[in-house]
Amino acid sequence: KLGYKMRESQIKKIPYTLILGDKEKGMYGKGYIVDDAAPDINIVKNAFTSFSDAEGNSLYVDDYSFTVEVTDIVSGIREIGYVQSAEQNSYGRKNVVIGNTRHQVGDELGDGWMVSAIDENLVTKATKTFKFTADDNDVVLTFDTIDNAFNKNDNVKSEKFTIDKTQPIIDVV
């Protein structure tokens, strides 16, 4: 092992006949996969704005959402955690622990996280769309994730943003 994190895996061997190009039935054997890379966390904005608030944060005048994609194709995702800080609606760390249950694409893992990709018994990609509909200032979400080899990616933040759907009031004197 020499200091690397490893998990036992199955390796499928599929022999081919060169003349006809046919696949024979696969044979399985045990093997080990080295995983020393943390899962990827990708935040995809679902809307853009050219407005900014007084502090330079992105300012949205309508509902806003972004989608978070967590990916680990080597050992699979073990846990996803996140926390929200904001002027109005902050909350402590929430987490979703992915058990050893065999999941299918489209399964809900908890709290709106969906399985987007699998490899045999591993969840290799999970996604969640975060929607914001109420006025709030200085909103930022911080994400962390752990894979099945216990590699950790933490402190990945969304952009700080503000939602202000209040109509301006103009007094004419």
PDB file of C-alpha atoms in Angstrom:
ATOM      1  CA  LYS A   1       0.000   0.000   0.000  1.00  0.00           C
ATOM      2  CA  LEU A   2       2.939   2.342   0.663  1.00  0.00           C
ATOM      3  CA  GLY A   3       0.861   5.116   2.222  1.00  0.00           C
ATOM      4  CA  TYR A   4      -1.803   5.215  -0.482  1.00  0.00           C
ATOM      5  CA  LYS A   5      -5.474   4.882   0.271  1.00  0.00           C
ATOM      6  CA  MET A   6      -6.928   1.888  -1.515  1.00  0.00           C
ATOM      7  CA  ARG A   7     -10.202   0.048  -1.840  1.00  0.00           C
ATOM      8  CA  GLU A   8     -10.914  -3.442  -3.063  1.00  0.00           C
ATOM      9  CA  SER A   9     -12.686  -3.510  -6.389  1.00  0.00           C
ATOM     10  CA  GLN A  10     -13.726  -5.910  -9.068  1.00  0.00           C
ATOM     11  CA  ILE A  11     -11.975  -5.826 -12.405  1.00  0.00           C
ATOM     12  CA  LYS A  12     -13.924  -7.178 -15.347  1.00  0.00           C
ATOM     13  CA  LYS A  13     -11.916  -8.900 -18.052  1.00  0.00           C
ATOM     14  CA  ILE A  14     -13.677  -9.254 -21.400  1.00  0.00           C
ATOM     15  CA  PRO A  15     -11.916 -11.383 -23.997  1.00  0.00           C
ATOM     16  CA  TYR A  16     -12.511 -10.611 -27.695  1.00  0.00           C
ATOM     17  CA  THR A  17     -12.244 -12.909 -30.656  1.00  0.00           C
ATOM     18  CA  LEU A  18     -10.138 -11.050 -33.215  1.00  0.00           C
ATOM     19  CA  ILE A  19     -11.765 -12.631 -36.261  1.00  0.00           C
ATOM     20  CA  LEU A  20     -15.391 -11.785 -35.542  1.00  0.00           C
ATOM     21  CA  GLY A  21     -14.934  -9.026 -32.979  1.00  0.00           C
ATOM     22  CA  ASP A  22     -17.334 -10.804 -30.623  1.00  0.00           C
ATOM     23  CA  LYS A  23     -17.288 -10.347 -26.870  1.00  0.00           C
ATOM     24  CA  GLU A  24     -17.100 -13.432 -24.706  1.00  0.00           C
ATOM     25  CA  LYS A  25     -18.728 -13.501 -21.243  1.00  0.00           C
ATOM     26  CA  GLY A  26     -16.786 -11.352 -18.794  1.00  0.00           C
ATOM     27  CA  MET A  27     -14.701 -12.818 -16.011  1.00  0.00           C
ATOM     28  CA  TYR A  28     -14.283 -11.043 -12.682  1.00  0.00           C
ATOM     29  CA  GLY A  29     -11.240 -10.891 -10.463  1.00  0.00           C
ATOM     30  CA  LYS A  30     -10.312  -8.928  -7.345  1.00  0.00           C
ATOM     31  CA  GLY A  31      -7.951  -5.998  -7.550  1.00  0.00           C
ATOM     32  CA  TYR A  32      -7.070  -2.752  -5.784  1.00  0.00           C
ATOM     33  CA  ILE A  33      -7.545   0.821  -6.900  1.00  0.00           C
ATOM     34  CA  VAL A  34      -5.401   3.657  -5.550  1.00  0.00           C
ATOM     35  CA  ASP A  35      -7.358   6.818  -4.674  1.00  0.00           C
ATOM     36  CA  ASP A  36      -5.491   9.777  -3.243  1.00  0.00           C
ATOM     37  CA  ALA A  37      -7.597  12.525  -4.879  1.00  0.00           C
ATOM     38  CA  ALA A  38     -10.453  14.314  -3.148  1.00  0.00           C
ATOM     39  CA  PRO A  39     -13.884  14.528  -4.803  1.00  0.00           C
ATOM     40  CA  ASP A  40     -14.546  17.455  -7.144  1.00  0.00           C
ATOM     41  CA  ILE A  41     -17.121  20.097  -6.217  1.00  0.00           C
ATOM     42  CA  ASN A  42     -18.432  22.147  -9.139  1.00  0.00           C
ATOM     43  CA  ILE A  43     -20.878  25.046  -8.698  1.00  0.00           C
ATOM     44  CA  VAL A  44     -22.871  25.927 -11.834  1.00  0.00           C
ATOM     45  CA  LYS A  45     -24.732  29.242 -11.869  1.00  0.00           C
ATOM     46  CA  ASN A  46     -28.217  28.959 -13.375  1.00  0.00           C
ATOM     47  CA  ALA A  47     -28.599  32.723 -13.862  1.00  0.00           C
ATOM     48  CA  PHE A  48     -26.335  35.695 -14.394  1.00  0.00           C
ATOM     49  CA  THR A  49     -26.643  39.348 -13.463  1.00  0.00           C
ATOM     50  CA  SER A  50     -24.883  42.558 -14.318  1.00  0.00           C
ATOM     51  CA  PHE A  51     -26.016  44.192 -11.055  1.00  0.00           C
ATOM     52  CA  SER A  52     -24.010  44.383  -7.846  1.00  0.00           C
ATOM     53  CA  ASP A  53     -24.846  45.552  -4.324  1.00  0.00           C
ATOM     54  CA  ALA A  54     -22.977  48.220  -2.359  1.00  0.00           C
ATOM     55  CA  GLU A  55     -20.339  45.664  -1.298  1.00  0.00           C
ATOM     56  CA  GLY A  56     -19.719  44.410  -4.849  1.00  0.00           C
ATOM     57  CA  ASN A  57     -21.628  41.130  -4.441  1.00  0.00           C
ATOM     58  CA  SER A  58     -23.752  39.868  -7.323  1.00  0.00           C
ATOM     59  CA  LEU A  59     -27.267  41.322  -6.986  1.00  0.00           C
ATOM     60  CA  TYR A  60     -30.277  39.383  -8.257  1.00  0.00           C
ATOM     61  CA  VAL A  61     -33.659  41.095  -8.589  1.00  0.00           C
ATOM     62  CA  ASP A  62     -35.526  37.816  -9.225  1.00  0.00           C
ATOM     63  CA  ASP A  63     -35.302  34.283  -7.862  1.00  0.00           C
ATOM     64  CA  TYR A  64     -31.834  32.787  -8.170  1.00  0.00           C
ATOM     65  CA  SER A  65     -30.499  29.231  -8.226  1.00  0.00           C
ATOM     66  CA  PHE A  66     -27.276  27.329  -8.736  1.00  0.00           C
ATOM     67  CA  THR A  67     -26.526  23.628  -9.068  1.00  0.00           C
ATOM     68  CA  VAL A  68     -23.785  21.837  -7.161  1.00  0.00           C
ATOM     69  CA  GLU A  69     -22.175  18.754  -8.697  1.00  0.00           C
ATOM     70  CA  VAL A  70     -20.031  16.473  -6.531  1.00  0.00           C
ATOM     71  CA  THR A  71     -17.989  13.911  -8.481  1.00  0.00           C
ATOM     72  CA  ASP A  72     -15.612  11.102  -7.513  1.00  0.00           C
ATOM     73  CA  ILE A  73     -15.176   8.417 -10.170  1.00  0.00           C
ATOM     74  CA  VAL A  74     -12.484   6.413  -8.366  1.00  0.00           C
ATOM     75  CA  SER A  75     -13.801   5.417  -4.924  1.00  0.00           C
ATOM     76  CA  GLY A  76     -17.214   7.085  -4.997  1.00  0.00           C
ATOM     77  CA  ILE A  77     -18.804   9.730  -2.764  1.00  0.00           C
ATOM     78  CA  ARG A  78     -19.184   8.935   0.950  1.00  0.00           C
ATOM     79  CA  GLU A  79     -20.521  12.193   2.430  1.00  0.00           C
ATOM     80  CA  ILE A  80     -21.579  15.688   1.335  1.00  0.00           C
ATOM     81  CA  GLY A  81     -21.796  18.582   3.784  1.00  0.00           C
ATOM     82  CA  TYR A  82     -22.742  22.231   3.481  1.00  0.00           C
ATOM     83  CA  VAL A  83     -23.540  25.325   5.537  1.00  0.00           C
ATOM     84  CA  GLN A  84     -25.228  28.610   4.619  1.00  0.00           C
ATOM     85  CA  SER A  85     -24.393  32.029   6.018  1.00  0.00           C
ATOM     86  CA  ALA A  86     -26.581  35.027   5.221  1.00  0.00           C
ATOM     87  CA  GLU A  87     -28.086  38.086   6.850  1.00  0.00           C
ATOM     88  CA  GLN A  88     -31.586  36.542   7.073  1.00  0.00           C
ATOM     89  CA  ASN A  89     -31.400  32.800   6.506  1.00  0.00           C
ATOM     90  CA  SER A  90     -28.293  31.103   7.904  1.00  0.00           C
ATOM     91  CA  TYR A  91     -28.128  27.488   8.974  1.00  0.00           C
ATOM     92  CA  GLY A  92     -25.553  25.144  10.475  1.00  0.00           C
ATOM     93  CA  ARG A  93     -23.878  22.274   8.679  1.00  0.00           C
ATOM     94  CA  LYS A  94     -26.179  19.819   6.972  1.00  0.00           C
ATOM     95  CA  ASN A  95     -24.827  16.546   5.677  1.00  0.00           C
ATOM     96  CA  VAL A  96     -25.887  13.615   3.565  1.00  0.00           C
ATOM     97  CA  VAL A  97     -24.146  10.317   4.233  1.00  0.00           C
ATOM     98  CA  ILE A  98     -24.266   7.850   1.362  1.00  0.00           C
ATOM     99  CA  GLY A  99     -24.475   4.336   2.739  1.00  0.00           C
ATOM    100  CA  ASN A 100     -23.503   1.079   1.126  1.00  0.00           C
ATOM    101  CA  THR A 101     -26.983   0.673  -0.310  1.00  0.00           C
ATOM    102  CA  ARG A 102     -26.977   0.072  -4.050  1.00  0.00           C
ATOM    103  CA  HIS A 103     -28.321   3.301  -5.574  1.00  0.00           C
ATOM    104  CA  GLN A 104     -29.669   3.974  -9.051  1.00  0.00           C
ATOM    105  CA  VAL A 105     -29.417   7.139 -11.139  1.00  0.00           C
ATOM    106  CA  GLY A 106     -32.339   9.364 -10.116  1.00  0.00           C
ATOM    107  CA  ASP A 107     -32.482   8.164  -6.482  1.00  0.00           C
ATOM    108  CA  GLU A 108     -32.730  10.864  -3.813  1.00  0.00           C
ATOM    109  CA  LEU A 109     -29.941  10.675  -1.246  1.00  0.00           C
ATOM    110  CA  GLY A 110     -31.579  13.100   1.193  1.00  0.00           C
ATOM    111  CA  ASP A 111     -32.246  16.827   1.450  1.00  0.00           C
ATOM    112  CA  GLY A 112     -32.702  17.134  -2.324  1.00  0.00           C
ATOM    113  CA  TRP A 113     -29.379  15.560  -3.384  1.00  0.00           C
ATOM    114  CA  MET A 114     -29.891  13.282  -6.390  1.00  0.00           C
ATOM    115  CA  VAL A 115     -27.759  10.451  -7.775  1.00  0.00           C
ATOM    116  CA  SER A 116     -26.549  11.533 -11.224  1.00  0.00           C
ATOM    117  CA  ALA A 117     -24.043   8.748 -11.975  1.00  0.00           C
ATOM    118  CA  ILE A 118     -23.070   5.368 -10.536  1.00  0.00           C
ATOM    119  CA  ASP A 119     -20.429   2.700 -11.058  1.00  0.00           C
ATOM    120  CA  GLU A 120     -21.710  -0.678  -9.864  1.00  0.00           C
ATOM    121  CA  ASN A 121     -22.329  -0.054  -6.130  1.00  0.00           C
ATOM    122  CA  LEU A 122     -20.708   3.425  -5.959  1.00  0.00           C
ATOM    123  CA  VAL A 123     -22.351   6.827  -6.269  1.00  0.00           C
ATOM    124  CA  THR A 124     -19.864   8.684  -8.481  1.00  0.00           C
ATOM    125  CA  LYS A 125     -21.854  11.893  -9.047  1.00  0.00           C
ATOM    126  CA  ALA A 126     -24.517  13.660  -6.971  1.00  0.00           C
ATOM    127  CA  THR A 127     -26.245  16.972  -7.713  1.00  0.00           C
ATOM    128  CA  LYS A 128     -28.512  19.421  -5.964  1.00  0.00           C
ATOM    129  CA  THR A 129     -30.051  22.687  -7.130  1.00  0.00           C
ATOM    130  CA  PHE A 130     -30.212  25.388  -4.468  1.00  0.00           C
ATOM    131  CA  LYS A 131     -33.077  27.861  -5.013  1.00  0.00           C
ATOM    132  CA  PHE A 132     -33.367  31.279  -3.414  1.00  0.00           C
ATOM    133  CA  THR A 133     -36.689  33.120  -3.564  1.00  0.00           C
ATOM    134  CA  ALA A 134     -36.647  35.548  -0.622  1.00  0.00           C
ATOM    135  CA  ASP A 135     -34.773  38.807  -0.152  1.00  0.00           C
ATOM    136  CA  ASP A 136     -31.474  38.243   1.659  1.00  0.00           C
ATOM    137  CA  ASN A 137     -27.998  39.780   1.809  1.00  0.00           C
ATOM    138  CA  ASP A 138     -24.464  38.357   1.822  1.00  0.00           C
ATOM    139  CA  VAL A 139     -25.605  34.788   1.050  1.00  0.00           C
ATOM    140  CA  VAL A 140     -22.791  32.254   0.711  1.00  0.00           C
ATOM    141  CA  LEU A 141     -22.786  28.447   0.888  1.00  0.00           C
ATOM    142  CA  THR A 142     -19.697  26.455   1.836  1.00  0.00           C
ATOM    143  CA  PHE A 143     -19.390  22.814   0.761  1.00  0.00           C
ATOM    144  CA  ASP A 144     -17.266  19.856   1.810  1.00  0.00           C
ATOM    145  CA  THR A 145     -17.215  16.230   0.702  1.00  0.00           C
ATOM    146  CA  ILE A 146     -15.473  12.964   1.583  1.00  0.00           C
ATOM    147  CA  ASP A 147     -14.980   9.968  -0.704  1.00  0.00           C
ATOM    148  CA  ASN A 148     -14.900   6.282   0.257  1.00  0.00           C
ATOM    149  CA  ALA A 149     -11.094   6.414   0.611  1.00  0.00           C
ATOM    150  CA  PHE A 150     -11.561   9.272   3.140  1.00  0.00           C
ATOM    151  CA  ASN A 151     -10.068  11.968   0.882  1.00  0.00           C
ATOM    152  CA  LYS A 152     -11.642  15.306   1.802  1.00  0.00           C
ATOM    153  CA  ASN A 153     -12.387  18.429  -0.222  1.00  0.00           C
ATOM    154  CA  ASP A 154     -13.571  21.231   2.026  1.00  0.00           C
ATOM    155  CA  ASN A 155     -14.206  24.943   2.147  1.00  0.00           C
ATOM    156  CA  VAL A 156     -15.469  25.264  -1.447  1.00  0.00           C
ATOM    157  CA  LYS A 157     -17.645  28.379  -1.483  1.00  0.00           C
ATOM    158  CA  SER A 158     -20.340  29.730  -3.731  1.00  0.00           C
ATOM    159  CA  GLU A 159     -20.075  33.342  -4.750  1.00  0.00           C
ATOM    160  CA  LYS A 160     -21.456  35.791  -2.183  1.00  0.00           C
ATOM    161  CA  PHE A 161     -24.692  37.270  -3.488  1.00  0.00           C
ATOM    162  CA  THR A 162     -27.733  39.345  -2.588  1.00  0.00           C
ATOM    163  CA  ILE A 163     -31.368  38.955  -3.601  1.00  0.00           C
ATOM    164  CA  ASP A 164     -33.460  42.142  -3.537  1.00  0.00           C
ATOM    165  CA  LYS A 165     -36.863  41.944  -5.217  1.00  0.00           C
ATOM    166  CA  THR A 166     -38.195  45.079  -3.485  1.00  0.00           C
ATOM    167  CA  GLN A 167     -39.695  47.564  -5.942  1.00  0.00           C
ATOM    168  CA  PRO A 168     -38.116  51.002  -5.618  1.00  0.00           C
ATOM    169  CA  ILE A 169     -40.257  53.775  -4.162  1.00  0.00           C
ATOM    170  CA  ILE A 170     -39.944  57.206  -5.716  1.00  0.00           C
ATOM    171  CA  ASP A 171     -41.556  60.135  -3.938  1.00  0.00           C
ATOM    172  CA  VAL A 172     -42.294  63.138  -6.101  1.00  0.00           C
ATOM    173  CA  VAL A 173     -42.549  66.359  -4.111  1.00  0.00           C
TER     174      VAL A 173
END
